[in-house]
Short mmCIF file of C-alpha atoms and ligand atoms in Angstrom, two decimals:
data_model
loop_
_atom_site.label_atom_id
_atom_site.label_comp_id
_atom_site.label_asym_id
_atom_site.label_seq_id
_atom_site.Cartn_x
_atom_site.Cartn_y
_atom_site.Cartn_z
CA MET A 744 -53.66 -21.35 46.51
CA ARG A 745 -53.25 -25.21 45.65
CA ARG A 746 -51.08 -27.25 47.57
CA GLY A 747 -50.38 -29.05 43.60
CA SER A 748 -49.67 -26.10 42.70
CA ILE A 749 -47.01 -25.22 44.86
CA VAL A 750 -45.61 -28.09 44.30
CA ARG A 751 -45.08 -27.80 40.60
CA MET A 752 -43.43 -24.38 41.77
CA VAL A 753 -41.19 -25.63 43.54
CA ILE A 754 -40.43 -27.73 41.04
CA TYR A 755 -39.28 -25.86 37.95
CA GLY A 756 -38.14 -24.04 41.19
CA VAL A 757 -35.47 -26.40 42.00
CA LEU A 758 -34.57 -27.40 38.04
CA ALA A 759 -34.32 -23.58 37.56
CA GLY A 760 -31.66 -23.18 40.48
CA THR A 761 -29.77 -26.36 39.65
CA VAL A 762 -29.58 -25.73 35.92
CA ALA A 763 -28.45 -21.99 36.58
CA SER A 764 -26.24 -23.56 39.74
CA LEU A 765 -24.49 -25.41 36.76
CA ILE A 766 -23.42 -22.55 35.07
CA ALA A 767 -22.02 -20.85 37.79
CA VAL A 768 -19.64 -23.71 38.87
CA LEU A 769 -18.92 -24.97 35.67
CA VAL A 770 -17.91 -22.69 33.64
CA PRO A 771 -14.77 -21.40 34.56
CA TRP A 772 -15.31 -17.92 34.46
CA LEU A 773 -12.06 -16.15 36.71
CA PRO A 774 -9.01 -17.54 36.72
CA THR A 775 -7.34 -18.85 40.44
CA SER A 776 -7.17 -16.03 42.64
CA ALA A 777 -3.35 -15.60 43.55
CA SER A 778 -4.08 -12.44 45.71
CA GLU A 779 -5.70 -11.48 48.99
CA GLU A 780 -7.26 -9.16 46.63
CA MET A 781 -8.74 -10.75 44.48
CA ASP A 782 -10.55 -13.78 47.17
CA ARG A 783 -12.41 -11.22 48.84
CA ILE A 784 -13.65 -9.62 44.80
CA THR A 785 -14.42 -13.98 44.22
CA PHE A 786 -16.12 -13.14 47.58
CA THR A 787 -18.26 -10.79 45.99
CA PHE A 788 -18.55 -12.36 42.58
CA TRP A 789 -19.95 -15.46 44.04
CA PHE A 790 -22.58 -13.37 47.48
CA THR A 791 -23.93 -11.44 44.08
CA THR A 792 -24.90 -14.99 42.24
CA VAL A 793 -26.29 -17.28 45.06
CA ILE A 794 -28.78 -13.51 45.12
CA CYS A 795 -28.98 -14.34 41.27
CA ILE A 796 -29.06 -17.27 41.12
CA GLY A 797 -32.40 -17.29 44.10
CA ILE A 798 -34.30 -14.60 42.20
CA PHE A 799 -33.91 -16.54 38.48
CA ALA A 800 -34.96 -19.23 40.24
CA ILE A 801 -38.67 -18.14 41.15
CA VAL A 802 -38.68 -15.90 38.94
CA ALA A 803 -38.81 -18.53 36.29
CA ALA A 804 -40.91 -21.03 38.67
CA ILE A 805 -43.52 -18.55 38.64
CA ILE A 806 -43.74 -18.41 34.46
CA MET A 807 -43.37 -21.43 34.02
CA TYR A 808 -46.37 -22.51 36.09
CA CYS A 809 -47.65 -20.04 34.22
CA VAL A 810 -47.65 -19.92 30.57
CA LEU A 811 -48.16 -24.56 31.24
CA LYS A 812 -51.68 -23.44 33.92
CA PHE A 813 -53.22 -20.63 31.70
CA ARG A 814 -52.36 -21.24 29.04
CA ALA A 815 -55.44 -20.37 26.31
CA ALA A 816 -56.17 -23.09 23.54
CA PRO A 817 -56.24 -22.03 19.99
CA ASP A 818 -59.35 -20.90 19.76
CA ASP A 819 -60.39 -18.88 22.74
CA GLU A 820 -60.01 -15.06 22.18
CA ARG A 821 -61.34 -13.84 25.37
CA ASP A 822 -59.72 -11.50 26.93
CA GLY A 823 -58.41 -12.50 30.67
CA PRO A 824 -60.22 -11.22 33.53
CA PRO A 825 -58.98 -7.93 35.14
CA VAL A 826 -56.73 -8.14 37.55
CA HIS A 827 -55.86 -5.30 40.13
CA GLY A 828 -52.94 -5.11 42.08
CA HIS A 829 -51.98 -6.75 44.94
CA THR A 830 -50.77 -4.24 47.60
CA GLY A 831 -49.40 -7.59 49.67
CA LEU A 832 -47.10 -8.95 46.93
CA GLU A 833 -46.22 -5.64 45.66
CA ILE A 834 -44.49 -4.49 48.74
CA ALA A 835 -43.15 -8.16 49.07
CA TRP A 836 -41.34 -7.46 45.36
CA THR A 837 -39.31 -3.93 46.30
CA ALA A 838 -38.42 -4.43 49.84
CA VAL A 839 -36.91 -8.01 49.17
CA PRO A 840 -34.54 -6.84 45.68
CA ALA A 841 -34.47 -2.53 48.40
CA VAL A 842 -32.92 -5.03 50.48
CA LEU A 843 -30.50 -7.48 47.90
CA VAL A 844 -29.31 -4.38 46.42
CA THR A 845 -28.88 -2.93 49.53
CA ALA A 846 -26.38 -6.15 50.68
CA ILE A 847 -24.61 -6.32 47.71
CA SER A 848 -23.73 -2.40 47.90
CA VAL A 849 -21.93 -3.12 51.67
CA VAL A 850 -20.63 -6.44 50.38
CA SER A 851 -19.19 -4.05 48.21
CA ALA A 852 -18.40 -1.66 49.49
CA ILE A 853 -16.65 -3.04 51.89
CA VAL A 854 -14.01 -5.00 49.13
CA LEU A 855 -12.88 -2.07 48.10
CA ALA A 856 -11.90 -0.51 51.20
CA GLN A 857 -10.77 -3.12 51.90
CA ASN A 858 -8.37 -3.82 48.60
CA ASP A 859 -7.25 -0.11 49.03
CA ASP A 860 -5.74 -0.05 51.96
CA PRO A 861 -1.98 -0.40 51.17
CA GLY A 862 -2.10 -0.89 55.52
CA SER A 863 1.01 1.05 57.78
CA ASP A 864 4.08 -0.82 55.34
CA PRO A 865 3.84 -1.32 52.56
CA LEU A 866 6.17 -2.15 49.59
CA ARG A 867 6.44 0.88 47.41
CA ILE A 868 6.83 0.10 43.35
CA SER A 869 6.38 2.06 40.33
CA VAL A 870 5.18 1.25 37.49
CA THR A 871 5.33 3.27 33.81
CA ALA A 872 3.86 2.80 31.11
CA GLN A 873 4.67 3.62 28.00
CA GLN A 874 3.60 2.79 24.26
CA PHE A 875 3.95 -0.62 24.48
CA ALA A 876 5.94 -1.63 27.52
CA TRP A 877 5.77 -1.55 31.01
CA SER A 878 8.76 -1.03 33.41
CA PHE A 879 8.66 -0.95 36.87
CA GLU A 880 10.25 0.43 39.66
CA TYR A 881 12.68 -1.08 42.87
CA PRO A 882 12.99 0.20 46.37
CA GLY A 883 17.13 -0.44 46.14
CA GLU A 884 19.45 0.52 49.75
CA GLY A 885 19.16 4.11 50.46
CA GLU A 886 17.68 6.44 48.28
CA GLN A 887 18.81 4.06 45.24
CA ARG A 888 15.71 2.97 42.54
CA LEU A 889 16.07 -0.54 40.26
CA ARG A 890 15.12 -0.80 36.84
CA SER A 891 13.22 -3.91 35.39
CA GLY A 892 11.19 -4.73 32.74
CA GLU A 893 9.77 -7.76 34.98
CA LEU A 894 7.42 -7.14 37.78
CA VAL A 895 8.63 -9.26 40.45
CA LEU A 896 6.78 -9.48 43.72
CA PRO A 897 7.18 -11.17 47.66
CA VAL A 898 4.49 -13.61 48.53
CA GLY A 899 2.49 -12.16 51.50
CA ARG A 900 3.99 -8.99 51.62
CA LYS A 901 0.86 -6.13 50.56
CA VAL A 902 2.23 -4.20 47.53
CA LEU A 903 1.54 0.34 46.76
CA LEU A 904 2.12 0.31 43.14
CA THR A 905 1.94 3.80 42.05
CA MET A 906 1.45 4.03 38.20
CA ASN A 907 1.51 6.38 35.40
CA ALA A 908 2.24 6.54 31.57
CA GLN A 909 5.22 9.08 29.78
CA ASP A 910 2.56 8.98 26.22
CA VAL A 911 -1.74 7.99 26.38
CA ILE A 912 -3.71 5.64 28.94
CA HIS A 913 -2.80 2.32 29.86
CA SER A 914 -4.48 0.57 32.12
CA PHE A 915 -2.74 -2.67 34.82
CA TRP A 916 -4.06 -6.27 35.03
CA VAL A 917 -3.08 -9.86 36.33
CA PRO A 918 -5.93 -11.81 35.29
CA GLU A 919 -5.01 -13.29 38.93
CA PHE A 920 -4.42 -10.44 41.13
CA GLY A 921 -8.25 -9.18 40.43
CA GLN A 922 -6.82 -5.43 40.44
CA LYS A 923 -7.46 -3.16 37.69
CA LYS A 924 -5.78 0.78 37.15
CA ASP A 925 -5.47 2.72 34.89
CA ALA A 926 -2.04 4.31 34.02
CA VAL A 927 -2.89 7.89 33.86
CA PRO A 928 -0.75 10.98 31.96
CA GLY A 929 0.27 13.84 34.65
CA ILE A 930 -1.36 11.84 37.26
CA ASP A 931 -0.45 9.34 39.91
CA THR A 932 -2.79 6.48 40.06
CA THR A 933 -2.59 3.34 42.92
CA LEU A 934 -3.08 0.66 43.36
CA VAL A 935 -2.76 -2.33 46.33
CA ILE A 936 -1.12 -5.82 45.72
CA THR A 937 -0.62 -8.96 48.76
CA PRO A 938 0.19 -11.75 46.28
CA LYS A 939 -0.79 -15.38 48.09
CA ARG A 940 0.36 -17.81 45.98
CA ILE A 941 4.37 -17.93 43.62
CA GLY A 942 3.90 -18.84 40.34
CA SER A 943 4.16 -16.55 36.97
CA PHE A 944 1.90 -14.36 35.76
CA SER A 945 1.06 -12.03 33.04
CA VAL A 946 0.51 -7.37 33.26
CA VAL A 947 -1.76 -6.97 30.24
CA CYS A 948 -2.78 -3.42 29.17
CA THR A 949 -6.70 -3.95 29.19
CA GLU A 950 -7.03 0.15 27.55
CA LEU A 951 -6.95 0.80 23.87
CA CYS A 952 -3.48 2.48 23.85
CA GLY A 953 -2.09 2.29 19.53
CA LEU A 954 -1.22 -0.40 17.21
CA GLY A 955 0.92 -2.44 20.37
CA HIS A 956 -1.63 -2.53 22.36
CA ALA A 957 -2.05 -5.78 21.94
CA THR A 958 1.07 -6.61 22.81
CA MET A 959 1.74 -4.33 25.40
CA ARG A 960 2.66 -7.56 28.17
CA ALA A 961 4.62 -8.12 31.56
CA PRO A 962 6.14 -10.69 33.54
CA VAL A 963 5.47 -10.53 36.55
CA SER A 964 6.50 -13.21 39.11
CA VAL A 965 5.35 -13.51 42.28
CA VAL A 966 8.31 -15.02 44.65
CA SER A 967 9.86 -15.95 48.80
CA ARG A 968 11.62 -13.22 50.19
CA GLU A 969 14.56 -14.96 49.59
CA ASP A 970 14.57 -14.89 45.77
CA TYR A 971 12.71 -11.25 45.57
CA ASP A 972 15.73 -9.62 48.12
CA ALA A 973 18.56 -12.18 45.86
CA TYR A 974 16.79 -10.90 42.42
CA LEU A 975 16.64 -7.03 43.86
CA ALA A 976 20.64 -7.47 44.61
CA ARG A 977 21.39 -9.25 40.31
CA LEU A 978 19.53 -5.63 39.77
CA ALA A 979 21.91 -3.50 41.92
CA SER A 980 24.99 -5.30 40.29
CA PRO A 981 23.85 -5.53 37.19
CA PRO A 982 26.83 -7.60 34.37
CA ARG A 983 29.05 -5.13 33.32
CA GLY A 984 28.82 -5.18 29.00
CA GLY A 985 27.68 -2.85 26.12
CA GLY A 986 29.31 0.55 26.40
CA GLY A 987 27.51 0.57 29.64
CA GLN A 988 30.12 2.31 32.54
CA GLN A 989 29.74 1.22 35.97
CA GLY A 990 25.81 0.52 37.20
CA ALA A 991 24.81 1.14 33.24
CA GLU A 992 22.03 -2.19 32.71
CA THR A 993 23.60 -3.89 29.46
CA GLY A 994 22.32 -3.52 25.50
CA GLU A 995 20.06 -6.27 26.52
CA GLN A 996 18.09 -4.77 30.20
CA VAL A 997 18.01 -2.58 27.99
CA PHE A 998 16.43 -3.78 25.09
CA ASN A 999 13.46 -5.10 27.34
CA ALA A 1000 13.30 -2.64 30.45
CA ALA A 1001 12.10 -0.55 27.54
CA GLY A 1002 9.92 -2.83 25.60
CA CYS A 1003 12.03 -2.73 22.75
CA GLY A 1004 10.34 -6.51 22.30
CA GLY A 1005 7.59 -5.57 22.55
CA CYS A 1006 6.49 -4.12 18.84
CA HIS A 1007 10.36 -5.74 16.56
CA ALA A 1008 11.57 -8.99 16.30
CA PHE A 1009 15.21 -9.92 17.74
CA GLU A 1010 16.30 -13.05 17.34
CA PRO A 1011 18.73 -12.53 20.37
CA ALA A 1012 16.15 -10.64 22.79
CA GLY A 1013 14.04 -13.94 21.68
CA SER A 1014 10.96 -11.42 20.61
CA ASP A 1015 8.92 -11.58 18.01
CA SER A 1016 5.99 -9.15 17.92
CA GLU A 1017 5.67 -7.94 14.13
CA VAL A 1018 3.90 -4.65 15.77
CA GLY A 1019 7.40 -2.79 13.91
CA PRO A 1020 10.07 -3.55 11.62
CA GLY A 1021 12.46 -6.33 12.35
CA LEU A 1022 16.18 -5.33 13.55
CA ASP A 1023 17.86 -8.65 12.99
CA ASP A 1024 18.30 -7.08 9.35
CA LEU A 1025 19.40 -3.74 9.59
CA ALA A 1026 22.80 -3.03 7.29
CA GLY A 1027 19.96 -2.49 4.39
CA ALA A 1028 17.99 0.22 5.93
CA ALA A 1029 21.08 2.62 7.10
CA GLN A 1030 22.91 2.54 3.29
CA ASN A 1031 18.73 3.11 2.03
CA ALA A 1032 19.94 5.98 4.52
CA GLY A 1033 23.20 7.14 3.66
CA LEU A 1034 23.89 5.78 7.65
CA GLY A 1035 26.79 4.28 8.97
CA LEU A 1036 25.15 1.55 11.35
CA GLU A 1037 25.32 2.55 14.21
CA GLU A 1038 24.57 6.46 13.44
CA PHE A 1039 21.44 5.27 12.29
CA VAL A 1040 20.34 2.81 15.10
CA LEU A 1041 20.11 5.77 17.04
CA GLU A 1042 18.62 8.46 15.15
CA SER A 1043 15.40 5.54 14.64
CA ILE A 1044 15.39 4.63 18.84
CA VAL A 1045 15.39 8.51 19.30
CA GLU A 1046 14.05 10.26 16.60
CA PRO A 1047 11.65 6.90 14.93
CA ASP A 1048 10.18 8.70 12.44
CA ALA A 1049 12.94 10.61 10.73
CA ARG A 1050 12.30 7.72 8.48
CA ILE A 1051 9.54 5.97 8.74
CA ALA A 1052 10.31 1.37 6.79
CA PRO A 1053 8.25 1.36 3.76
CA GLY A 1054 5.06 -1.27 4.99
CA TYR A 1055 5.15 0.74 8.14
CA GLN A 1056 3.16 4.12 9.74
CA GLY A 1057 5.06 6.99 11.73
CA ASP A 1058 3.91 8.32 15.11
CA VAL A 1059 3.42 5.11 16.08
CA MET A 1060 6.67 4.24 18.22
CA PRO A 1061 7.95 6.62 21.59
CA GLN A 1062 9.36 9.34 20.54
CA THR A 1063 10.52 10.35 23.71
CA TYR A 1064 13.73 7.92 24.32
CA GLU A 1065 16.26 10.16 24.47
CA THR A 1066 14.86 12.07 27.60
CA THR A 1067 14.27 8.31 29.33
CA LEU A 1068 17.41 6.90 29.05
CA THR A 1069 20.32 7.77 29.87
CA ALA A 1070 23.06 8.56 27.48
CA GLY A 1071 24.98 5.27 28.64
CA GLN A 1072 21.69 3.02 28.00
CA LEU A 1073 21.73 4.48 24.45
CA ASP A 1074 24.81 3.54 23.97
CA ALA A 1075 24.21 0.10 25.13
CA LEU A 1076 21.35 0.07 23.72
CA VAL A 1077 23.17 1.22 20.08
CA GLN A 1078 25.80 -2.00 21.30
CA TYR A 1079 23.35 -4.56 21.90
CA LEU A 1080 21.88 -3.96 18.43
CA VAL A 1081 24.77 -2.93 16.37
CA GLU A 1082 26.54 -6.47 17.38
CA GLY A 1083 23.29 -8.44 17.05
CA GLN A 1084 23.17 -8.34 13.34
CA ARG A 1085 23.31 -10.51 11.07
CU1 CUA B 1297 -1.38 -0.03 26.57
CU2 CUA B 1297 -2.77 -1.43 25.61
#
């Protein structure tokens, strides 16, 4: 091959590589990492991308060179010259990709193993997914478990999330944490997260789980260790209110923990979702049902398909609240809703 040809191919390769690199670097493909696991995933992403850009530049250079150099004249109807295989070339284009793909597999396997390793003493938090809400259970003093509708994590501590689902398959994902795992009924799945950046994020459900799938989110806060301890202390001694007994959650806390706002608009709670009927004006519906307001609200929570509000479908709201909420919590929730009527 002449020197001029090689110089031209190198120029084409550099051009193609530069364009591909600019697209890779200038477009924000990944969210800014907030966990050590995401850092490793980001590294794997760039490791693979750099290899791909190199291969792309070589292939693009050869194609551009051939298209321009060996272009047939419009009236040239002859067959091309018969060319047989080139053993050296074939060995090279088999061996080089094999080495690169093996390198990507090794890096991915190491990252997967590290990202699944909870270490010797992780903070254990249970995650419960249900249509269409997330709830979280933190270890308190001794055997005590503290529930919340918000995921609060101390920065710099390895966390082992154990996930389960109460109805259908959901999937836990916080984009800035990188890691993602399905929550499956009947199976406990786990996910390791080591938050490294203080901030507010959002759990996103990434498994189509029903009408309210798009609204199935929960707030995540990464806070300092002191703030985490303070948060747990607050969970352990909630302000008394509603109809709850000592230690029971307030109606508002139950509303948030059970994820009611994921589907229902309710002004006192600041929710505005329209998956299910709004809860600000229930008197008319109670009257139509021939029930007292409290009675109607309770029935609607524990037996949601007994009456379907006009314009909505049955079989959407979970029918499990009578078992997943305690009597005290149910009572507090009913009072909260009744007191919040317009
Ligand atoms: Cu839960 Cu989608």
